CSV table of C-alpha atoms and ligand atoms in Angstrom, one decimal:
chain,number,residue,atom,x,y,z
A,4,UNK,CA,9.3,-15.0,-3.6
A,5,UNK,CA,11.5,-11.9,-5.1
A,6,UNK,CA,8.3,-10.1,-6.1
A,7,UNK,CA,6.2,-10.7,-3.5
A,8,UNK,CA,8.5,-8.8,-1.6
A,9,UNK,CA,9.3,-6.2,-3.7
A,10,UNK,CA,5.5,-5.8,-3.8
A,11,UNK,CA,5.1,-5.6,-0.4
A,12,UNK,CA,8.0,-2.7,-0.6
A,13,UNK,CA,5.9,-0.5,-3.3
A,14,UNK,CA,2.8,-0.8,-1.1
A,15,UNK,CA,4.7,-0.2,2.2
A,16,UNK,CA,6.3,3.2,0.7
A,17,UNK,CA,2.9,4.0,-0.7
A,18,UNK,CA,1.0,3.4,2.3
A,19,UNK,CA,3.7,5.6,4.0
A,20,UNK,CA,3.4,8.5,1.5
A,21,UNK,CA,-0.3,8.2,1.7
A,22,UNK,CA,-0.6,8.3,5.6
A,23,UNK,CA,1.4,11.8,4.7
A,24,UNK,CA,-1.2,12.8,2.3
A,25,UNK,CA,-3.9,12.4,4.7
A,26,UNK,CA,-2.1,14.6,7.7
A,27,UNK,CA,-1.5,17.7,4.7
A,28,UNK,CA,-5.4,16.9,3.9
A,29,UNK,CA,-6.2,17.3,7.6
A,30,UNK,CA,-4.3,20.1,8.4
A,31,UNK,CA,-6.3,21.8,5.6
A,32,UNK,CA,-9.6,20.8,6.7
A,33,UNK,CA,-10.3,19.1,3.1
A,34,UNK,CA,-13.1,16.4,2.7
A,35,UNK,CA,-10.8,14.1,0.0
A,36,UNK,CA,-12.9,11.1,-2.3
A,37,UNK,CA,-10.9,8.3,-4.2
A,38,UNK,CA,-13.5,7.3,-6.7
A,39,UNK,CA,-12.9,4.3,-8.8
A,40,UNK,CA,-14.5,2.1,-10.7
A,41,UNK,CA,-14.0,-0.1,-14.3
A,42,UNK,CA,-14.1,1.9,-17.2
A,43,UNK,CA,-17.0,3.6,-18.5
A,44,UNK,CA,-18.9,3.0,-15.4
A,45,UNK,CA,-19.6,7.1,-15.3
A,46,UNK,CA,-17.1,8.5,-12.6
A,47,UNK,CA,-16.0,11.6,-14.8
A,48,UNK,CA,-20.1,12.0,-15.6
A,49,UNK,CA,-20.4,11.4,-11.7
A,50,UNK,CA,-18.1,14.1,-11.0
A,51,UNK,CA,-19.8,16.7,-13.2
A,52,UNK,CA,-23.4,15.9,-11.9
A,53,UNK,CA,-21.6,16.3,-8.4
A,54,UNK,CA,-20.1,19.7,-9.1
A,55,UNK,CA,-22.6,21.1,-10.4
A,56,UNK,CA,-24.6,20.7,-7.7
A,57,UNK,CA,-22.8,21.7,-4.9
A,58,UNK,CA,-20.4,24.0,-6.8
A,59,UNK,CA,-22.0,27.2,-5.3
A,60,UNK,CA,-22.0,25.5,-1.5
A,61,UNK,CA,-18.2,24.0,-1.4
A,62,UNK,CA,-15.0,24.9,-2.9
A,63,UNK,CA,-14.3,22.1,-4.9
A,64,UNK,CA,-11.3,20.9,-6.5
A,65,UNK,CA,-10.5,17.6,-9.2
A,66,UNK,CA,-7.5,15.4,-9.8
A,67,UNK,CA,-8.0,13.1,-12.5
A,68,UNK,CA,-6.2,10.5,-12.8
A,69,UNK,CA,-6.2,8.4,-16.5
A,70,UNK,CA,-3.4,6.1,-18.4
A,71,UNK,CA,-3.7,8.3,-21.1
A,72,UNK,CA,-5.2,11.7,-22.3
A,73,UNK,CA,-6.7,14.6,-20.6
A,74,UNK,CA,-9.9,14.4,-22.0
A,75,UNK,CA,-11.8,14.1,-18.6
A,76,UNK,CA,-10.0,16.9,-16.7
A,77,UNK,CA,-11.0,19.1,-20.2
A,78,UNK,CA,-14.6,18.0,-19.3
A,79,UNK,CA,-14.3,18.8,-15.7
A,80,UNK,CA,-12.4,22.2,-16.2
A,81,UNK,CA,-15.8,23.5,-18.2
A,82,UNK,CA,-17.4,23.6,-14.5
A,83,UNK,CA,-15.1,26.1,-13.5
A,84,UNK,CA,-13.3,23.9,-11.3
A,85,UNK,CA,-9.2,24.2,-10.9
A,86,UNK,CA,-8.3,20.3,-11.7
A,87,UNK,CA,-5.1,18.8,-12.9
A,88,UNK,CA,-4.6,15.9,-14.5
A,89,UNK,CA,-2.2,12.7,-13.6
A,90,UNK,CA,-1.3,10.9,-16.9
A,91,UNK,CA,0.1,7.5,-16.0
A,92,UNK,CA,1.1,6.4,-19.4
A,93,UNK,CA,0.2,3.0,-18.5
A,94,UNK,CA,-0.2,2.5,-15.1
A,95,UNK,CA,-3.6,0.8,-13.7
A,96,UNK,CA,-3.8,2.6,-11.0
A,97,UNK,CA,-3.0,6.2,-8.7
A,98,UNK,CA,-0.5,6.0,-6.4
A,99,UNK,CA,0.1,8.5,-3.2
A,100,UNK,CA,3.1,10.1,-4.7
A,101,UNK,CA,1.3,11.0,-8.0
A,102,UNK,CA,-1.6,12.3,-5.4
A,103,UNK,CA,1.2,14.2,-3.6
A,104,UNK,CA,2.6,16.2,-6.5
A,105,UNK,CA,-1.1,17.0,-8.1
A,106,UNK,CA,-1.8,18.3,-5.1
A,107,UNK,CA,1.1,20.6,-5.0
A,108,UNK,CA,-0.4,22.5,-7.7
A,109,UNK,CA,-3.3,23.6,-6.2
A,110,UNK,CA,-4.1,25.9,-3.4
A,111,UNK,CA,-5.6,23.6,-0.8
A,112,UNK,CA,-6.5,26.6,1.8
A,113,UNK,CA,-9.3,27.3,-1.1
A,114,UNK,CA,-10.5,23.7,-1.4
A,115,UNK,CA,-13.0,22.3,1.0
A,116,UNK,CA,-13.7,18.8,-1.2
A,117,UNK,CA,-10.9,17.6,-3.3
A,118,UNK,CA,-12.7,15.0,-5.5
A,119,UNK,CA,-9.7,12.3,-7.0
A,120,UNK,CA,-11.3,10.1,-10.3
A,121,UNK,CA,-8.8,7.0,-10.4
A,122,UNK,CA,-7.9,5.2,-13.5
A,123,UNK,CA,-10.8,3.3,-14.5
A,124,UNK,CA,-9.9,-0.1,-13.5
A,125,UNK,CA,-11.5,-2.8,-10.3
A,126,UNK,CA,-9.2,-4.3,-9.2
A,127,UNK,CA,-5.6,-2.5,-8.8
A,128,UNK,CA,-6.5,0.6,-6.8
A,129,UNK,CA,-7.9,-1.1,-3.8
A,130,UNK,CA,-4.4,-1.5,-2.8
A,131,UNK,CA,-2.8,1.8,-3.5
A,132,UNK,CA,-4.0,4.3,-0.6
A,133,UNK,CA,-3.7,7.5,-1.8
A,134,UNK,CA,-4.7,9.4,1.8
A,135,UNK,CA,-8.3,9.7,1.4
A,136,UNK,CA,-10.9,10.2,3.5
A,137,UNK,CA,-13.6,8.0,1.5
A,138,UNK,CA,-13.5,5.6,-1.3
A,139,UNK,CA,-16.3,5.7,-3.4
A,140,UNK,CA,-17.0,2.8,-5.9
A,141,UNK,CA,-19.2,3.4,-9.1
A,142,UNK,CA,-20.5,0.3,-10.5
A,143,UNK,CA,-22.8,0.3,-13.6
A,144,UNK,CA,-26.2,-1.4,-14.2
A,145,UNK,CA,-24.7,-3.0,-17.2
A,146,UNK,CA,-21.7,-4.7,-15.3
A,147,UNK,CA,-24.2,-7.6,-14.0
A,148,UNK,CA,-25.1,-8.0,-10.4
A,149,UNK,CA,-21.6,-10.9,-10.0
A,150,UNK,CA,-19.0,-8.0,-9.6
A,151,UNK,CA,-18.8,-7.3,-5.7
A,152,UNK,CA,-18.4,-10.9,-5.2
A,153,UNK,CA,-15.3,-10.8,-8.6
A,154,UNK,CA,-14.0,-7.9,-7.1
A,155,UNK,CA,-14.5,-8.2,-3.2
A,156,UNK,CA,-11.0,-5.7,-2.1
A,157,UNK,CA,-13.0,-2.7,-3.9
A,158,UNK,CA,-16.2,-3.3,-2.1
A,159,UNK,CA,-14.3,-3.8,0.9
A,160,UNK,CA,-12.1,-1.1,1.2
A,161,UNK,CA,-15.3,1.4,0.2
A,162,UNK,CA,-17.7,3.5,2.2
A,163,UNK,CA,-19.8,4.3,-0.2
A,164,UNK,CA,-21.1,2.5,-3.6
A,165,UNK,CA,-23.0,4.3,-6.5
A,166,UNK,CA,-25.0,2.1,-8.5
A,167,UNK,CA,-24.9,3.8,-11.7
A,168,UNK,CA,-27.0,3.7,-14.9
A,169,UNK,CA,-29.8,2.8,-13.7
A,170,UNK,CA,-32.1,4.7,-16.4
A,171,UNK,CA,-30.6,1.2,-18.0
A,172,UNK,CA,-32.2,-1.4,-15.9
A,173,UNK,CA,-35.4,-1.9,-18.5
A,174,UNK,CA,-33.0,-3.0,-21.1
A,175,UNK,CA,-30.2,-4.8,-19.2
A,176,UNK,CA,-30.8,-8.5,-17.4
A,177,UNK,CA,-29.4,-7.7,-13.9
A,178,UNK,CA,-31.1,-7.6,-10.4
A,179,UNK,CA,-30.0,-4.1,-8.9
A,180,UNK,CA,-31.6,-6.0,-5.4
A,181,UNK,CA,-29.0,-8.4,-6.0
A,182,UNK,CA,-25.6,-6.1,-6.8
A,183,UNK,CA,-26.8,-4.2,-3.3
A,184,UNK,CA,-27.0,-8.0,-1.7
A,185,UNK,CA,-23.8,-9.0,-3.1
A,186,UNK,CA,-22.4,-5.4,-2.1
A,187,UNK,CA,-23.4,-5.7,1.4
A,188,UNK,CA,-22.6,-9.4,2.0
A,189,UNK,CA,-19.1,-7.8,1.1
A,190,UNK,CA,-19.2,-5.3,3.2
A,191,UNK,CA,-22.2,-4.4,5.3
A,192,UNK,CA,-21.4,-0.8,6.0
A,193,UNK,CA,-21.1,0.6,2.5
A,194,UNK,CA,-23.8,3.2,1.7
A,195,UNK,CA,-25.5,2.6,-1.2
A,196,UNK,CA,-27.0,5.2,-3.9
A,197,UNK,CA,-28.8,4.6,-7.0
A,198,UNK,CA,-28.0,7.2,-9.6
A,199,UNK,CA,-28.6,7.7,-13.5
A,200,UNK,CA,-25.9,10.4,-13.4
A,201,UNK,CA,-26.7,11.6,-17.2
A,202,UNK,CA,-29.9,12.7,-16.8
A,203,UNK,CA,-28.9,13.5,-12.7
A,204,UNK,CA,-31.5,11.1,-11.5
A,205,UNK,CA,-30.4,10.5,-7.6
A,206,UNK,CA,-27.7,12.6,-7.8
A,207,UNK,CA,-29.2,15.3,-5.4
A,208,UNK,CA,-29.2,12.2,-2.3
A,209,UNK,CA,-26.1,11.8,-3.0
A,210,UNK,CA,-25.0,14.9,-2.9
A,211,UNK,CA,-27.0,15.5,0.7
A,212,UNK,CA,-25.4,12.9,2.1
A,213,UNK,CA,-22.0,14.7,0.9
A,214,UNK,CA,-22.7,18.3,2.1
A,215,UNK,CA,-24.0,16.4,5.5
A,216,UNK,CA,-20.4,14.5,5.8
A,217,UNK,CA,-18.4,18.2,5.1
A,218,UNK,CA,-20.9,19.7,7.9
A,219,UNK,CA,-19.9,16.5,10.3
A,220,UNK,CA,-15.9,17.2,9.2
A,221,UNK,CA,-16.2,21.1,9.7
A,222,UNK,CA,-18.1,21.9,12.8
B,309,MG,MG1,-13.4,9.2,-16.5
């Protein structure tokens, strides 16, 4: 009984410190992305695919969030992007107040799309808002078709999924008709791309339908 409470707590402060987030991310016009995933799915590869396309358009800006090491934020920082890195030395997950003092880093009246890679990991950052506009969910060809229906609060909470990897799909035994079926018996509103985010196959849709949301949040 003790810790369900003292869960409920944590979330309540977080969603508190996140409703915050989002009112500093308003006030300064910024589009702001949670993308999660499990690991190795291809957010950090994601990310650099995504920069590099729309780097010249928006003023972007990376918080990457890991358990341990700063090895993706070394990889995003070669784009030319300011990005700081949130080591949680253990933690399975970003939390709002982690989100909050990143952020404090950077100067948010030069950021137009503030892109936040969680720690790779399904199932404990659907709970922790961290005052985003948009979660995103990358899920991999190679994770099999069953994992919106294992992981349902992921797929929920998302607006868009990327179906990643799919350069893979002759060599891997899953139905990508079936992860979007099991995606949008989930949740029936989530947008769905197919990307291979290596070689930057689908990449540019995806990256339409993003300009086309900071046009919609701008104008
Ligand atoms: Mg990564």
């Amino acid at each position: 009984m003790s810790v369900v409470t003292i869960e409920r707590k944590v979330l309540q402060k977080n969603d508190e410190l996140a409703a915050a987030n989002r009112e500093l991310f308003a006030r300064n016009g910024l589009l702001v992305l949670n993308i999660v995933s499990s690991p190795g799915a291809g957010k950090t590869t994601l990310l650099e695919a995504t920069i590099e396309a729309l780097r010249d358009k928006v003023r972007i800006a990376v918080v990457e969030g890991d358990v341990q090491t700063d090895i993706d934020a070394q990889r995003v920082a070669q784009y030319g992007v300011p990005v700081v890195q949130i080591v949680t030395n253990g933690g399975c997950h970003l939390e709002a107040s982690l989100v909050a003092d990143a952020v404090g880093s950077l100067d948010l009246d030069q950021v137009d799309l503030l892109l936040i890679e969680n720690v790779g990991n399904l199932v404990c950052p659907a709970n922790f808002d961290l005052g985003e506009a948009l979660k995103v969910v990358v899920l991999s060809t190679t994770e099999g078709a069953d994992k919106p229906l294992k992981y349902p609060a992921m797929f929920r909470k998302a607006g868009v999924l990327i179906v990643n990897k799919v350069d893979l799909l002759p060599y891997v035994n899953v139905d990508i008709a079936a992860i979007k079926r099991h995606a949008h018996q989930i949740n029936p509103r989530l947008v769905i791309f197919e990307t291979a985010a290596t070689s930057r196959f689908g990449v540019a849709e995806w990256c339409d339908w993003l300009m086309a949301k900071l046009t919609a949040g701008h104008a």
